[in-house]
mmCIF file of C-alpha atoms in Angstrom:
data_model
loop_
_atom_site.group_PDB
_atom_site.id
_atom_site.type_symbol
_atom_site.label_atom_id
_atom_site.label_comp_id
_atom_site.label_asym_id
_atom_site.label_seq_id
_atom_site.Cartn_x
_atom_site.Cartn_y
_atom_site.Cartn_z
ATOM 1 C CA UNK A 1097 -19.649 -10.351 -13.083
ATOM 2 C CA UNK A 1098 -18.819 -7.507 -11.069
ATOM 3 C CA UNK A 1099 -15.788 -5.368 -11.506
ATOM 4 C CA UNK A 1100 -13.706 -4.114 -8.973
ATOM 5 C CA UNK A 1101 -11.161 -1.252 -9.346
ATOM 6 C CA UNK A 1102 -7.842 -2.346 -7.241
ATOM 7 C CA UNK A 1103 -5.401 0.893 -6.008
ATOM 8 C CA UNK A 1104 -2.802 -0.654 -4.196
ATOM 9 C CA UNK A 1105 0.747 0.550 -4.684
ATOM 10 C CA UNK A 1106 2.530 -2.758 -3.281
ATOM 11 C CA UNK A 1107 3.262 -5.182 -6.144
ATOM 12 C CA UNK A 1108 2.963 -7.877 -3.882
ATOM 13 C CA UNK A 1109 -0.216 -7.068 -1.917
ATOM 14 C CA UNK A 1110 -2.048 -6.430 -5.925
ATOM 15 C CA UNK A 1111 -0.919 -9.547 -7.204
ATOM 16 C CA UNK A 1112 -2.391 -11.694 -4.011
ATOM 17 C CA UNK A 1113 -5.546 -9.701 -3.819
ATOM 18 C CA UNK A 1114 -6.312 -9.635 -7.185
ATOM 19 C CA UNK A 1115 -5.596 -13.569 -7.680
ATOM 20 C CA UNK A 1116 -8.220 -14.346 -4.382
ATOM 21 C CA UNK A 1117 -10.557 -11.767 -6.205
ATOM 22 C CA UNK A 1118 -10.341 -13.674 -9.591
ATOM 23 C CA UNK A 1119 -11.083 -16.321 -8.185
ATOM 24 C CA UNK A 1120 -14.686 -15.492 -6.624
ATOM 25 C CA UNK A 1121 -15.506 -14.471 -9.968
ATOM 26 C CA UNK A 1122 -14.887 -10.900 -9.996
ATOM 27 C CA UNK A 1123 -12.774 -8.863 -12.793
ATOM 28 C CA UNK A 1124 -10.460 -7.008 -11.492
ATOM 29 C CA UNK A 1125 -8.086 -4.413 -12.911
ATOM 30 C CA UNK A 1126 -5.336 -2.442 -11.363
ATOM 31 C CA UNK A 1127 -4.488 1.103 -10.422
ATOM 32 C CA UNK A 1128 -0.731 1.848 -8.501
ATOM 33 C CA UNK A 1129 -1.217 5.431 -7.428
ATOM 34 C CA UNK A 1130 -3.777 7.583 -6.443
ATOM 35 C CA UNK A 1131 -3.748 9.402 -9.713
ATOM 36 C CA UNK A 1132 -4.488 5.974 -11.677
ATOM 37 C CA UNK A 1133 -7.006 5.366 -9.728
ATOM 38 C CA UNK A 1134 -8.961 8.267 -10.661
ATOM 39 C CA UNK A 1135 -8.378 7.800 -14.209
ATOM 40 C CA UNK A 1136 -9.904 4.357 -14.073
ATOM 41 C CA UNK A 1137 -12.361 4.667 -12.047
ATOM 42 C CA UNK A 1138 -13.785 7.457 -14.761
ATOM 43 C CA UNK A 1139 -12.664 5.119 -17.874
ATOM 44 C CA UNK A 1140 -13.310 1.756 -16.475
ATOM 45 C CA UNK A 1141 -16.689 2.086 -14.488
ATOM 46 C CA UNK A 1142 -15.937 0.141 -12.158
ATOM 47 C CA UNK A 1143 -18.901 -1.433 -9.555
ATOM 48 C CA UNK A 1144 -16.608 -1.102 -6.548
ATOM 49 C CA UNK A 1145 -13.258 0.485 -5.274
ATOM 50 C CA UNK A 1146 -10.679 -1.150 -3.191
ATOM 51 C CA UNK A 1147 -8.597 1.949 -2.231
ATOM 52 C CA UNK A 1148 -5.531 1.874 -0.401
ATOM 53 C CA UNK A 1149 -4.801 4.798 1.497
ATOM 54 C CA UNK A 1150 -1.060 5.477 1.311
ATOM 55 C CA UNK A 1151 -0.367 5.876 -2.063
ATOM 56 C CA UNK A 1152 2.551 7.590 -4.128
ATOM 57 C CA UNK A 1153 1.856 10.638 -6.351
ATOM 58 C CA UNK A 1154 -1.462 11.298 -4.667
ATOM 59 C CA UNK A 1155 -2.647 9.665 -1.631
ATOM 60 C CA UNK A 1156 -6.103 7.318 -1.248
ATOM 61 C CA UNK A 1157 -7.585 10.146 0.880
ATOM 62 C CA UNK A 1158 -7.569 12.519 -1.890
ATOM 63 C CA UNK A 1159 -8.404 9.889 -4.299
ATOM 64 C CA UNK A 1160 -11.429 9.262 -2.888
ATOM 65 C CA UNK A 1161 -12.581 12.894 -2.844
ATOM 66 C CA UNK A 1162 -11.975 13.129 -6.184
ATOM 67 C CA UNK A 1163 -13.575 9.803 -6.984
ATOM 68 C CA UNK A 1164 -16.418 11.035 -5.420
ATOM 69 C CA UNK A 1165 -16.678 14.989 -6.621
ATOM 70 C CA UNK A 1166 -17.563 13.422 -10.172
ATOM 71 C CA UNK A 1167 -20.999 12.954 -11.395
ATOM 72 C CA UNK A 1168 -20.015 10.012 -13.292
ATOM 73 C CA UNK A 1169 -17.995 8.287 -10.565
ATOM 74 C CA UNK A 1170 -19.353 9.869 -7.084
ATOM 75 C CA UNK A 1171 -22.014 6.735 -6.506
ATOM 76 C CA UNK A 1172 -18.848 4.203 -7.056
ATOM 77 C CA UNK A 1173 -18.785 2.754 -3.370
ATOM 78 C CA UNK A 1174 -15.344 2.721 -2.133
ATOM 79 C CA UNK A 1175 -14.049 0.560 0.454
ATOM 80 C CA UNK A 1176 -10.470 2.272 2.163
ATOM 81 C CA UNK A 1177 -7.660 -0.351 2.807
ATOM 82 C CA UNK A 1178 -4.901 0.598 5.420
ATOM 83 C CA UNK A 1179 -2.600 -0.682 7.585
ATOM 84 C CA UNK A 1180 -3.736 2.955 9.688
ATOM 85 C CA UNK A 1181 -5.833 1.499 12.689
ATOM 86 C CA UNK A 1182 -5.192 3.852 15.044
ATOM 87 C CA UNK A 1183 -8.550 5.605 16.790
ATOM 88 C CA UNK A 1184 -10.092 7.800 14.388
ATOM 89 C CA UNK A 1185 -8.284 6.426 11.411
ATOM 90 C CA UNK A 1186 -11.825 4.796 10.173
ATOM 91 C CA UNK A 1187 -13.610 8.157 10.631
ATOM 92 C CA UNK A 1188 -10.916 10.003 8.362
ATOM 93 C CA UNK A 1189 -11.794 7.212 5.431
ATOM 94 C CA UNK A 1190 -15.573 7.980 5.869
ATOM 95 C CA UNK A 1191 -14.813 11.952 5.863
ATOM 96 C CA UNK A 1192 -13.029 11.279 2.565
ATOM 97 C CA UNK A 1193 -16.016 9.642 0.852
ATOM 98 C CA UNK A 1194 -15.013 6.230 1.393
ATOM 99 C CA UNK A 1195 -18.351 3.875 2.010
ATOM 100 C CA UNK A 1196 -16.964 1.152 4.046
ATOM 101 C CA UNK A 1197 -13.088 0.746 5.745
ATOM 102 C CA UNK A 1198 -11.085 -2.157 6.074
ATOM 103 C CA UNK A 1199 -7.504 -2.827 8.343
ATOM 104 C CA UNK A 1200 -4.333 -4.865 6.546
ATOM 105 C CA UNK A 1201 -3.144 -7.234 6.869
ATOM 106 C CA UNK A 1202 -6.612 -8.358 4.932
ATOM 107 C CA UNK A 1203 -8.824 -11.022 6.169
ATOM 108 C CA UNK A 1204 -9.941 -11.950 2.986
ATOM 109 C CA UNK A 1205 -13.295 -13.425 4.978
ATOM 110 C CA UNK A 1206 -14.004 -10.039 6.504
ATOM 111 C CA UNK A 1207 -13.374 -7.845 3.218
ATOM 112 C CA UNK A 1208 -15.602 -10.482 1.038
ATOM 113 C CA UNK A 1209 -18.287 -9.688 3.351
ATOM 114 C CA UNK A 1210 -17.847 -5.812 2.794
ATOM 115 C CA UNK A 1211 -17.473 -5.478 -0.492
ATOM 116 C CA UNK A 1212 -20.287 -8.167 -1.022
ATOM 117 C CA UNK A 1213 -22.565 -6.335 1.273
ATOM 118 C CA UNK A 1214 -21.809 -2.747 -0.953
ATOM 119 C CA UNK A 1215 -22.181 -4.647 -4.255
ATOM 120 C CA UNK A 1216 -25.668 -5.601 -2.929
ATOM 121 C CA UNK A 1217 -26.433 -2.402 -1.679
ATOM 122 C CA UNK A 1218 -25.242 -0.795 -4.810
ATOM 123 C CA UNK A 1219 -27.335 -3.601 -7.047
ATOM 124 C CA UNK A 1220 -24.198 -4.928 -8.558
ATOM 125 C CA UNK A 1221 -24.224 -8.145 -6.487
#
């Protein structure tokens, strides 16, 4: 069973995605700021990273960097969620380390797809 790391500040956007995720099988547990998220991802190894980019404390952007200056958490792929769709928006999640991006509201069809595809690539899938 793969594990995914959830950082999403909005109580009510975690507690949909995680249910939908739970329910395809994978674990999921649950960061609300940017500087959770780095914690877990180091202590919870994680297989994949659902990162939402505007985030209190410290922001998904910087997140990711961090996420990804670490040894033991830099292969971790990342997939950026964010309502930011303007032109160029995807190109500033790939500058920040993130492996795949991914516009909300979530199509929970389209994001499946992604993070499946990364999990594959990865050899978690």
């Amino acid at each position: 069973m793969a594990k995914i790391l959830l950082v999403e500040d909005n109580e009510m956007n975690r507690d949909m995605l995680s249910r939908r995720l739970e329910r395809r099988g994978y674990a999921v547990v649950m960061a609300v700021d940017g500087n959770e998220g780095v914690a877990k991802a180091q202590s919870e190894n994680p297989d994949l990273i659902l990162m939402d980019m505007s985030l209190p404390v410290l922001d998904g952007w910087e997140a990711t960097k961090l996420i990804k200056s670490f040894p033991v958490t830099s292969k971790i792929p990342v997939i950026a969620l964010t309502a930011h769709a303007m032109a160029g928006d995807r190109e500033k999640a790939l500058e920040a380390g993130c492996d795949d991006y991914d516009t909300k509201p979530i199509e929970l069809p389209r994001l499946l797809e992604k993070v499946e595809a990364l999990l594959k690539k990865h050899g978690a899938a």
